[in-house]
PDB file of C-alpha atoms in Angstrom:
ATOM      1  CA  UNK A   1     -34.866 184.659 139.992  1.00 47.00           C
ATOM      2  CA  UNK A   2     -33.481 184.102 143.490  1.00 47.00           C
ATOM      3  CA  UNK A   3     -31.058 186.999 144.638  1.00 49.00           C
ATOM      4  CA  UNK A   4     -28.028 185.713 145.950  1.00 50.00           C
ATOM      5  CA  UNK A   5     -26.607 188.329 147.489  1.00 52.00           C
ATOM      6  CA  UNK A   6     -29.855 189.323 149.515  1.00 53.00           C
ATOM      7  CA  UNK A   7     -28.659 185.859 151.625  1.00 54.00           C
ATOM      8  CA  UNK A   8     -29.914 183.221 148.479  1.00 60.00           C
ATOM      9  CA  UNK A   9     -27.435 180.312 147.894  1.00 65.00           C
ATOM     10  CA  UNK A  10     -26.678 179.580 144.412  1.00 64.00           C
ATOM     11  CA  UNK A  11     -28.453 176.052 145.356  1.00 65.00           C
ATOM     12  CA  UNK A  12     -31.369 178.020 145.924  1.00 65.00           C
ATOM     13  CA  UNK A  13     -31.356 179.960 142.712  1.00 62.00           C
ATOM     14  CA  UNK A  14     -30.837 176.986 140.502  1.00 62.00           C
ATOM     15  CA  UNK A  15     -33.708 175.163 141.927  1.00 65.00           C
ATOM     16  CA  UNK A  16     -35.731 178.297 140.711  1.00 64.00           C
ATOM     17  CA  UNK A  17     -35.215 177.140 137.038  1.00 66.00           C
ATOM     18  CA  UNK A  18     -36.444 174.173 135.311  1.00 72.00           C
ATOM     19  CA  UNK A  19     -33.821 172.077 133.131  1.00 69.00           C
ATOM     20  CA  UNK A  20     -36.183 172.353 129.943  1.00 64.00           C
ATOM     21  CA  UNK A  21     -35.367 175.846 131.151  1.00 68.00           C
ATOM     22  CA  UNK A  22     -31.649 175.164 131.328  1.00 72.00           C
ATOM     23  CA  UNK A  23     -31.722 173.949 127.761  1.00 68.00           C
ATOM     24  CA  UNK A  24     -33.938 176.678 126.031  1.00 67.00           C
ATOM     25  CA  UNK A  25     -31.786 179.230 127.258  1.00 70.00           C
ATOM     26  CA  UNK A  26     -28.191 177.504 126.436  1.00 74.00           C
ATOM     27  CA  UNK A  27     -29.493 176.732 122.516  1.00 71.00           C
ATOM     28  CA  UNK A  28     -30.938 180.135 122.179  1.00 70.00           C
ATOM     29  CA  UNK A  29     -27.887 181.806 123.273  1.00 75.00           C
ATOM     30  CA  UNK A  30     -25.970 179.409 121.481  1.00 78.00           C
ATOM     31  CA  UNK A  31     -27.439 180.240 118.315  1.00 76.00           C
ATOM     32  CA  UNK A  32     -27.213 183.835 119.290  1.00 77.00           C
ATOM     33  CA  UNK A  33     -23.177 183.744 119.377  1.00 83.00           C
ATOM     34  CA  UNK A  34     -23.327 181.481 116.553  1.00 85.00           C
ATOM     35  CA  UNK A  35     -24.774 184.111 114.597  1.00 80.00           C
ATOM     36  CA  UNK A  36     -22.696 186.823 115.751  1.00 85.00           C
ATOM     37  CA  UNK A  37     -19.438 185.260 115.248  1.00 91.00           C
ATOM     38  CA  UNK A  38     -20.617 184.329 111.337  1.00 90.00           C
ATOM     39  CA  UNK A  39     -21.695 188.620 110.808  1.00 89.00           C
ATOM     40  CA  UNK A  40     -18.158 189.357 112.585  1.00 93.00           C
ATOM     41  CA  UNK A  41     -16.154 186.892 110.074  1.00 94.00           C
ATOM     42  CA  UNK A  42     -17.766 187.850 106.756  1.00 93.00           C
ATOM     43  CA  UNK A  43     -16.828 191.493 108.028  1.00 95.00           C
ATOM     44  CA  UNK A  44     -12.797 190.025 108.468  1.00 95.00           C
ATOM     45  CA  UNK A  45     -13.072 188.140 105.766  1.00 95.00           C
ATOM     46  CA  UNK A  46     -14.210 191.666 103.887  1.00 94.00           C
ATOM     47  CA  UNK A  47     -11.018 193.410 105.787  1.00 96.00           C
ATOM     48  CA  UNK A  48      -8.876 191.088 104.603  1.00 95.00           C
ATOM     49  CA  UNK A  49      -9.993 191.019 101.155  1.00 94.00           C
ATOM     50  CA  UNK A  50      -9.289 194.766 100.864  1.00 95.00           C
ATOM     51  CA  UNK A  51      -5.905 194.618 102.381  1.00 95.00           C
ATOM     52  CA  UNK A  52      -5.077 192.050 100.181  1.00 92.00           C
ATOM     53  CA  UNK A  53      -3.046 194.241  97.828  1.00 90.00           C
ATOM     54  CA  UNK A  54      -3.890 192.151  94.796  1.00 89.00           C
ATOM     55  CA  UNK A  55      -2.178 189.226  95.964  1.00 93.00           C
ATOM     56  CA  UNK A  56      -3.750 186.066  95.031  1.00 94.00           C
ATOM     57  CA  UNK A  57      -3.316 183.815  97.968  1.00 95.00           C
ATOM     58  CA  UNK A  58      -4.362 186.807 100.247  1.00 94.00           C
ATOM     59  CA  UNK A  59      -7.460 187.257  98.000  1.00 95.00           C
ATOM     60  CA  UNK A  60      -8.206 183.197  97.960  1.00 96.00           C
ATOM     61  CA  UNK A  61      -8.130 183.002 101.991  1.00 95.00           C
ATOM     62  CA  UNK A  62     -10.356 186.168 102.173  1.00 94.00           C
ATOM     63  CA  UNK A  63     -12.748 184.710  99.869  1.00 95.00           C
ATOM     64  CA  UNK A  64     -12.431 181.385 101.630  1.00 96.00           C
ATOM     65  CA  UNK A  65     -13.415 183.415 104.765  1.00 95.00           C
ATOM     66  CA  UNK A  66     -16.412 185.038 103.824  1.00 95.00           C
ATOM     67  CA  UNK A  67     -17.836 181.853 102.341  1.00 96.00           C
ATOM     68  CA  UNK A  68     -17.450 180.054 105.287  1.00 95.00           C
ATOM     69  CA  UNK A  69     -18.874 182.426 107.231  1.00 93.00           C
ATOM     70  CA  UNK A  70     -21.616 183.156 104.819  1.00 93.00           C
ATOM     71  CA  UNK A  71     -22.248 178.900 105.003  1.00 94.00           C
ATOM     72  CA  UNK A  72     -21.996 178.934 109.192  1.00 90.00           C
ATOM     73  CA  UNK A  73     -24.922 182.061 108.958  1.00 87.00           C
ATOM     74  CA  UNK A  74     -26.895 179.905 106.854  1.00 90.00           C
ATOM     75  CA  UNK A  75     -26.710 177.123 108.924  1.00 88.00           C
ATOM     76  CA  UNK A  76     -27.605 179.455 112.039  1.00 81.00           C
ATOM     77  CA  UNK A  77     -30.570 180.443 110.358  1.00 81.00           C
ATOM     78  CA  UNK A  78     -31.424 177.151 109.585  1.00 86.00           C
ATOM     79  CA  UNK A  79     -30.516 175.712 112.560  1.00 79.00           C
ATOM     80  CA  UNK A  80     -32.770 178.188 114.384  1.00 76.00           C
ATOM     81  CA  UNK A  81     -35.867 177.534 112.100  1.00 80.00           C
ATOM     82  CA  UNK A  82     -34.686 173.633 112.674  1.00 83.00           C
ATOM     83  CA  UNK A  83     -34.920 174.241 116.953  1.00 75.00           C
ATOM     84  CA  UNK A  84     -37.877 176.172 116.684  1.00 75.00           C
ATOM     85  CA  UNK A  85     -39.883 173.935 114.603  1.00 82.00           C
ATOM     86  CA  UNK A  86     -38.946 170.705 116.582  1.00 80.00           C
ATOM     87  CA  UNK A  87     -38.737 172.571 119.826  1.00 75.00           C
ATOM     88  CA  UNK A  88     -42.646 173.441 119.594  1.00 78.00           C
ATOM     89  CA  UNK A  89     -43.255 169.570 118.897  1.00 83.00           C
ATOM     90  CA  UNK A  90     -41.550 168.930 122.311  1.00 81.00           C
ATOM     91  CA  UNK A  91     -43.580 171.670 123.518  1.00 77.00           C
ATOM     92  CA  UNK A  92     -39.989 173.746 123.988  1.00 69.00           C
ATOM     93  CA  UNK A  93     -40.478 177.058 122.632  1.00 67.00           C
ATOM     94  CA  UNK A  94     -37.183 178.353 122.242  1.00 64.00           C
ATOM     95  CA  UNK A  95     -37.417 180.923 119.618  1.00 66.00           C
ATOM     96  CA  UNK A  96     -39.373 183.318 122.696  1.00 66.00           C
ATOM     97  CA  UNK A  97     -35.530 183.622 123.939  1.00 63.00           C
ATOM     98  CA  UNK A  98     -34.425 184.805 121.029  1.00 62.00           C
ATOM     99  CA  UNK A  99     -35.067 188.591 121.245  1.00 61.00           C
ATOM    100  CA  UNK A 100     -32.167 190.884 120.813  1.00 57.00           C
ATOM    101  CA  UNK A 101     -34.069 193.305 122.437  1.00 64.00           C
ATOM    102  CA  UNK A 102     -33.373 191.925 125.938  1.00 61.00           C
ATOM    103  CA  UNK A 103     -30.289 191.296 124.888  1.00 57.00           C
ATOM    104  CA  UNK A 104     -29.112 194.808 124.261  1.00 62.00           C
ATOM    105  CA  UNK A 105     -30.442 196.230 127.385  1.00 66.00           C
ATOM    106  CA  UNK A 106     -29.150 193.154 129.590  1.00 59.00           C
ATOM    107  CA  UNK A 107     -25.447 194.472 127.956  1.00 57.00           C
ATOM    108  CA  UNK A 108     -26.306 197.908 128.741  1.00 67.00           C
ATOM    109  CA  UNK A 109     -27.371 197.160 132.043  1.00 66.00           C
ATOM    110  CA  UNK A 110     -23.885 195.347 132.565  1.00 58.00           C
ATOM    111  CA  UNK A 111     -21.356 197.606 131.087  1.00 61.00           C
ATOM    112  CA  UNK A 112     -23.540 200.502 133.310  1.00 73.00           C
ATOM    113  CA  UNK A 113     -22.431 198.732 136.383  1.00 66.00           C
ATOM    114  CA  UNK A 114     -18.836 198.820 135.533  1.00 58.00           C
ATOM    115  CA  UNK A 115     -18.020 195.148 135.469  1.00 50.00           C
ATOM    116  CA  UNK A 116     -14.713 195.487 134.079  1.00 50.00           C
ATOM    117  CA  UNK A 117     -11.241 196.249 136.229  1.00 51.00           C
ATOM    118  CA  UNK A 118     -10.355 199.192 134.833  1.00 49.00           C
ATOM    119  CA  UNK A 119     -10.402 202.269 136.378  1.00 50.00           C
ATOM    120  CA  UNK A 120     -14.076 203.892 136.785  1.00 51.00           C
ATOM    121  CA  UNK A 121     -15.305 206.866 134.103  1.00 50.00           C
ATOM    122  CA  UNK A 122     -17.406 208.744 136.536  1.00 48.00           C
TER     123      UNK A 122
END
């Protein structure tokens, strides 16, 4: 990828990538935050449900949570089988995006440079 601050224009980094590109990269991540937001609700839904207290509309909503989230991970999963399956028809292989691997380090590599405004650790 072009660096832009080496004297690139953003122009000149976009024309680097493909739209196929574009597109594998925006579903994968999209199914990536998809799936993160489904693990992050059954886990409120599970909060909730223990701070219910025994009351029954607290318990029903807390339920109601974790199924729904339970449903949306399904449908992630499925939806990622789905895009893989008919993405390799298209000759789109978008599960090799899809690797939590590069994922961690690219977080690590950003909270390392200190991209928040808070005041610096070191």
């Amino acid at each position: 990828m072009a660096n832009i601050t080496e004297g690139g224009s953003m122009v000149q980094a976009a024309a680097n990538y493909q739209i196929l590109e574009i597109i594998n990269r925006g579903l994968a991540y999209a199914i990536i935050v998809a799936g993160f937001l489904s693990v992050v609700f059954i886990f409120v839904g599970g909060i909730s449900f223990i701070l219910s207290g025994g009351q029954e509309d607290k318990i029903k909503s807390a339920v109601s949570t974790i199924r729904y989230a339970i449903i949306g991970l399904i449908i992630t999963v499925l939806a990622t089988v789905i895009v893989g399956t008919v993405g390799k028809a298209m000759g789109l292989d978008i599960i090799k995006y899809i690797n939590f691997g590069d994922i961690i380090n690219t977080i690590t590599s950003i909270t390392s440079q200190g991209g928040g405004s808070g005041p610096s650790l070191d």
